[in-house]
Amino acid sequence: MLTDVLTGWTAETLGGLTLLAWAAAWGWLRRRRNQADPGAVPAIAAGEAVRPVRTYTLLGARAADGQPVHLPSSRLAGTRVTWSDPAGKREQFELSDAVLPDGTYAAERVSAYPEPGTL
């Protein structure tokens, strides 16, 4: 009877310790794999300010449900982005600093205008 209790206790203890060791090793490997490479270049250079994320309204563009298209972006004004409408047509929009009445920023369609020198 005593040997049954000790045998069961030993097996449960060894099983628990094995699971604990496995979880610790897995966590250590995961943390080691996710650490940045010492020679890696940081995404933001030293002294560079972090740009806030703005929500842009793509002027003249409508989603599949007919609502205006909103695009969150941290890119600077003057940057051109490409958007595909529900039909698959690709259009370019230029981000601006103009604030619309709903608090979003305007992104003007530039694919409607010919490029300089193509006339």
C-alpha atoms as an extended CHARMM CRD file, in Angstrom:
* protein
*
       119  EXT
         1         1  MET       CA              0.0000000000        0.0000000000        0.0000000000  PROA      1               0.0000000000
         2         2  LEU       CA              2.7730000000        2.4410000000        0.9200000000  PROA      2               0.0000000000
         3         3  THR       CA              4.6950000000        1.5760000000       -2.2300000000  PROA      3               0.0000000000
         4         4  ASP       CA              1.5960000000        2.3240000000       -4.3470000000  PROA      4               0.0000000000
         5         5  VAL       CA              1.2930000000        5.7820000000       -2.7800000000  PROA      5               0.0000000000
         6         6  LEU       CA              4.9970000000        6.5440000000       -3.1870000000  PROA      6               0.0000000000
         7         7  THR       CA              5.0370000000        5.2130000000       -6.7640000000  PROA      7               0.0000000000
         8         8  GLY       CA              2.0290000000        7.3200000000       -7.7580000000  PROA      8               0.0000000000
         9         9  TRP       CA              3.4450000000       10.4050000000       -6.0160000000  PROA      9               0.0000000000
        10        10  THR       CA              6.8210000000        9.9550000000       -7.6890000000  PROA      10              0.0000000000
        11        11  ALA       CA              5.3120000000        9.5550000000      -11.1390000000  PROA      11              0.0000000000
        12        12  GLU       CA              3.1280000000       12.6560000000      -10.7410000000  PROA      12              0.0000000000
        13        13  THR       CA              6.0400000000       14.7110000000       -9.3950000000  PROA      13              0.0000000000
        14        14  LEU       CA              8.3740000000       13.6450000000      -12.1730000000  PROA      14              0.0000000000
        15        15  GLY       CA              5.6720000000       14.3100000000      -14.7730000000  PROA      15              0.0000000000
        16        16  GLY       CA              5.0230000000       17.7820000000      -13.3680000000  PROA      16              0.0000000000
        17        17  LEU       CA              8.7250000000       18.6220000000      -13.2420000000  PROA      17              0.0000000000
        18        18  THR       CA              9.1230000000       17.3990000000      -16.8270000000  PROA      18              0.0000000000
        19        19  LEU       CA              6.2810000000       19.6680000000      -18.0010000000  PROA      19              0.0000000000
        20        20  LEU       CA              7.7300000000       22.5940000000      -16.0360000000  PROA      20              0.0000000000
        21        21  ALA       CA             11.1840000000       22.0630000000      -17.5680000000  PROA      21              0.0000000000
        22        22  TRP       CA              9.6750000000       21.7730000000      -21.0560000000  PROA      22              0.0000000000
        23        23  ALA       CA              7.6800000000       25.0270000000      -20.6100000000  PROA      23              0.0000000000
        24        24  ALA       CA             10.7560000000       26.8700000000      -19.3180000000  PROA      24              0.0000000000
        25        25  ALA       CA             12.8780000000       25.6500000000      -22.2480000000  PROA      25              0.0000000000
        26        26  TRP       CA             10.1600000000       26.6040000000      -24.7370000000  PROA      26              0.0000000000
        27        27  GLY       CA              9.8580000000       30.1040000000      -23.2250000000  PROA      27              0.0000000000
        28        28  TRP       CA             13.6260000000       30.5690000000      -23.2770000000  PROA      28              0.0000000000
        29        29  LEU       CA             13.8590000000       29.4830000000      -26.9300000000  PROA      29              0.0000000000
        30        30  ARG       CA             10.9560000000       31.7130000000      -27.9220000000  PROA      30              0.0000000000
        31        31  ARG       CA             12.4360000000       34.7360000000      -26.1480000000  PROA      31              0.0000000000
        32        32  ARG       CA             15.8400000000       34.0430000000      -27.7040000000  PROA      32              0.0000000000
        33        33  ARG       CA             14.3340000000       33.7400000000      -31.1960000000  PROA      33              0.0000000000
        34        34  ASN       CA             12.3760000000       37.0130000000      -30.8420000000  PROA      34              0.0000000000
        35        35  GLN       CA             15.3250000000       39.0830000000      -29.6260000000  PROA      35              0.0000000000
        36        36  ALA       CA             16.5670000000       41.6700000000      -32.0860000000  PROA      36              0.0000000000
        37        37  ASP       CA             19.7400000000       40.9100000000      -33.9560000000  PROA      37              0.0000000000
        38        38  PRO       CA             22.5690000000       42.9440000000      -32.3380000000  PROA      38              0.0000000000
        39        39  GLY       CA             23.5520000000       44.2780000000      -35.7650000000  PROA      39              0.0000000000
        40        40  ALA       CA             20.0020000000       45.1330000000      -36.8060000000  PROA      40              0.0000000000
        41        41  VAL       CA             19.1330000000       48.7250000000      -37.6490000000  PROA      41              0.0000000000
        42        42  PRO       CA             16.2780000000       50.1180000000      -35.5110000000  PROA      42              0.0000000000
        43        43  ALA       CA             13.0740000000       51.0630000000      -37.3220000000  PROA      43              0.0000000000
        44        44  ILE       CA             13.3030000000       54.6260000000      -35.9730000000  PROA      44              0.0000000000
        45        45  ALA       CA             16.6620000000       56.3510000000      -36.0660000000  PROA      45              0.0000000000
        46        46  ALA       CA             17.9820000000       58.0700000000      -32.9650000000  PROA      46              0.0000000000
        47        47  GLY       CA             16.5360000000       61.5620000000      -32.6520000000  PROA      47              0.0000000000
        48        48  GLU       CA             13.7620000000       60.9040000000      -35.1760000000  PROA      48              0.0000000000
        49        49  ALA       CA             10.2820000000       61.7070000000      -33.9130000000  PROA      49              0.0000000000
        50        50  VAL       CA              7.5740000000       59.0700000000      -34.0100000000  PROA      50              0.0000000000
        51        51  ARG       CA              4.8480000000       60.1800000000      -36.3980000000  PROA      51              0.0000000000
        52        52  PRO       CA              1.2780000000       59.7850000000      -35.1940000000  PROA      52              0.0000000000
        53        53  VAL       CA             -1.1650000000       57.6420000000      -37.1290000000  PROA      53              0.0000000000
        54        54  ARG       CA             -3.6540000000       59.7600000000      -39.0370000000  PROA      54              0.0000000000
        55        55  THR       CA             -6.9140000000       58.6470000000      -40.6010000000  PROA      55              0.0000000000
        56        56  TYR       CA             -7.2390000000       59.7890000000      -44.2060000000  PROA      56              0.0000000000
        57        57  THR       CA            -10.4670000000       59.9330000000      -46.2140000000  PROA      57              0.0000000000
        58        58  LEU       CA             -9.8730000000       58.9600000000      -49.8320000000  PROA      58              0.0000000000
        59        59  LEU       CA            -11.7870000000       61.6850000000      -51.6860000000  PROA      59              0.0000000000
        60        60  GLY       CA            -14.0900000000       60.3370000000      -54.3920000000  PROA      60              0.0000000000
        61        61  ALA       CA            -13.6000000000       56.7080000000      -53.3560000000  PROA      61              0.0000000000
        62        62  ARG       CA            -16.3920000000       54.5220000000      -52.0320000000  PROA      62              0.0000000000
        63        63  ALA       CA            -16.2440000000       51.1350000000      -50.3460000000  PROA      63              0.0000000000
        64        64  ALA       CA            -18.4530000000       48.2300000000      -51.4450000000  PROA      64              0.0000000000
        65        65  ASP       CA            -21.1970000000       49.3720000000      -49.0420000000  PROA      65              0.0000000000
        66        66  GLY       CA            -21.1460000000       52.9460000000      -50.4180000000  PROA      66              0.0000000000
        67        67  GLN       CA            -19.3860000000       54.4880000000      -47.4160000000  PROA      67              0.0000000000
        68        68  PRO       CA            -16.3150000000       56.7370000000      -47.8000000000  PROA      68              0.0000000000
        69        69  VAL       CA            -12.9950000000       54.9140000000      -47.5730000000  PROA      69              0.0000000000
        70        70  HSD       CA            -10.8420000000       55.6840000000      -44.5250000000  PROA      70              0.0000000000
        71        71  LEU       CA             -7.1560000000       54.7780000000      -44.5220000000  PROA      71              0.0000000000
        72        72  PRO       CA             -5.0330000000       54.8980000000      -41.3440000000  PROA      72              0.0000000000
        73        73  SER       CA             -1.4300000000       55.8490000000      -42.0790000000  PROA      73              0.0000000000
        74        74  SER       CA              1.6210000000       57.3610000000      -40.3910000000  PROA      74              0.0000000000
        75        75  ARG       CA              3.1690000000       58.4390000000      -43.6920000000  PROA      75              0.0000000000
        76        76  LEU       CA              3.9990000000       62.0750000000      -44.3580000000  PROA      76              0.0000000000
        77        77  ALA       CA              1.7750000000       64.4240000000      -46.3490000000  PROA      77              0.0000000000
        78        78  GLY       CA              2.6800000000       64.3110000000      -50.0260000000  PROA      78              0.0000000000
        79        79  THR       CA              3.0910000000       60.5370000000      -50.0500000000  PROA      79              0.0000000000
        80        80  ARG       CA              1.1990000000       58.6750000000      -52.7700000000  PROA      80              0.0000000000
        81        81  VAL       CA             -0.6760000000       55.5120000000      -51.8580000000  PROA      81              0.0000000000
        82        82  THR       CA             -2.4140000000       53.0090000000      -54.1300000000  PROA      82              0.0000000000
        83        83  TRP       CA             -5.9100000000       51.7410000000      -53.3060000000  PROA      83              0.0000000000
        84        84  SER       CA             -7.9270000000       49.0850000000      -55.1060000000  PROA      84              0.0000000000
        85        85  ASP       CA            -11.6740000000       49.7060000000      -55.3220000000  PROA      85              0.0000000000
        86        86  PRO       CA            -14.2080000000       46.8630000000      -54.9130000000  PROA      86              0.0000000000
        87        87  ALA       CA            -14.1820000000       46.2880000000      -58.6960000000  PROA      87              0.0000000000
        88        88  GLY       CA            -10.3900000000       45.8150000000      -58.6490000000  PROA      88              0.0000000000
        89        89  LYS       CA             -9.4920000000       49.1490000000      -60.2650000000  PROA      89              0.0000000000
        90        90  ARG       CA             -6.2990000000       50.5990000000      -58.7660000000  PROA      90              0.0000000000
        91        91  GLU       CA             -6.1380000000       54.3260000000      -58.0630000000  PROA      91              0.0000000000
        92        92  GLN       CA             -3.4620000000       56.5580000000      -56.5630000000  PROA      92              0.0000000000
        93        93  PHE       CA             -4.1530000000       59.0710000000      -53.8150000000  PROA      93              0.0000000000
        94        94  GLU       CA             -1.8550000000       61.7320000000      -52.3830000000  PROA      94              0.0000000000
        95        95  LEU       CA             -1.9800000000       62.2650000000      -48.6180000000  PROA      95              0.0000000000
        96        96  SER       CA             -2.3990000000       65.8750000000      -47.4840000000  PROA      96              0.0000000000
        97        97  ASP       CA             -2.4350000000       67.9770000000      -44.3200000000  PROA      97              0.0000000000
        98        98  ALA       CA             -5.9620000000       69.2750000000      -45.0520000000  PROA      98              0.0000000000
        99        99  VAL       CA             -8.3690000000       68.4400000000      -42.2210000000  PROA      99              0.0000000000
       100       100  LEU       CA            -11.9470000000       67.5680000000      -43.1950000000  PROA      100             0.0000000000
       101       101  PRO       CA            -15.0070000000       68.4680000000      -41.0700000000  PROA      101             0.0000000000
       102       102  ASP       CA            -15.2020000000       64.9220000000      -39.6590000000  PROA      102             0.0000000000
       103       103  GLY       CA            -11.6580000000       65.2440000000      -38.2500000000  PROA      103             0.0000000000
       104       104  THR       CA             -9.9590000000       63.0250000000      -40.8160000000  PROA      104             0.0000000000
       105       105  TYR       CA             -7.3210000000       64.1910000000      -43.2720000000  PROA      105             0.0000000000
       106       106  ALA       CA             -7.8960000000       64.4290000000      -47.0150000000  PROA      106             0.0000000000
       107       107  ALA       CA             -6.2540000000       62.1260000000      -49.5340000000  PROA      107             0.0000000000
       108       108  GLU       CA             -6.7990000000       63.4680000000      -53.0560000000  PROA      108             0.0000000000
       109       109  ARG       CA             -7.1120000000       61.2200000000      -56.0810000000  PROA      109             0.0000000000
       110       110  VAL       CA             -4.1430000000       61.8860000000      -58.3760000000  PROA      110             0.0000000000
       111       111  SER       CA             -4.6910000000       59.0800000000      -60.8630000000  PROA      111             0.0000000000
       112       112  ALA       CA             -7.4370000000       61.2200000000      -62.4150000000  PROA      112             0.0000000000
       113       113  TYR       CA             -4.8710000000       63.8300000000      -63.4450000000  PROA      113             0.0000000000
       114       114  PRO       CA             -2.3190000000       63.2300000000      -66.2090000000  PROA      114             0.0000000000
       115       115  GLU       CA              1.3200000000       63.2030000000      -65.2010000000  PROA      115             0.0000000000
       116       116  PRO       CA              3.3090000000       66.3360000000      -66.2030000000  PROA      116             0.0000000000
       117       117  GLY       CA              4.7900000000       65.9860000000      -69.6730000000  PROA      117             0.0000000000
       118       118  THR       CA              2.2930000000       63.3780000000      -70.8990000000  PROA      118             0.0000000000
       119       119  LEU       CA             -0.0530000000       65.8310000000      -72.6500000000  PROA      119             0.0000000000
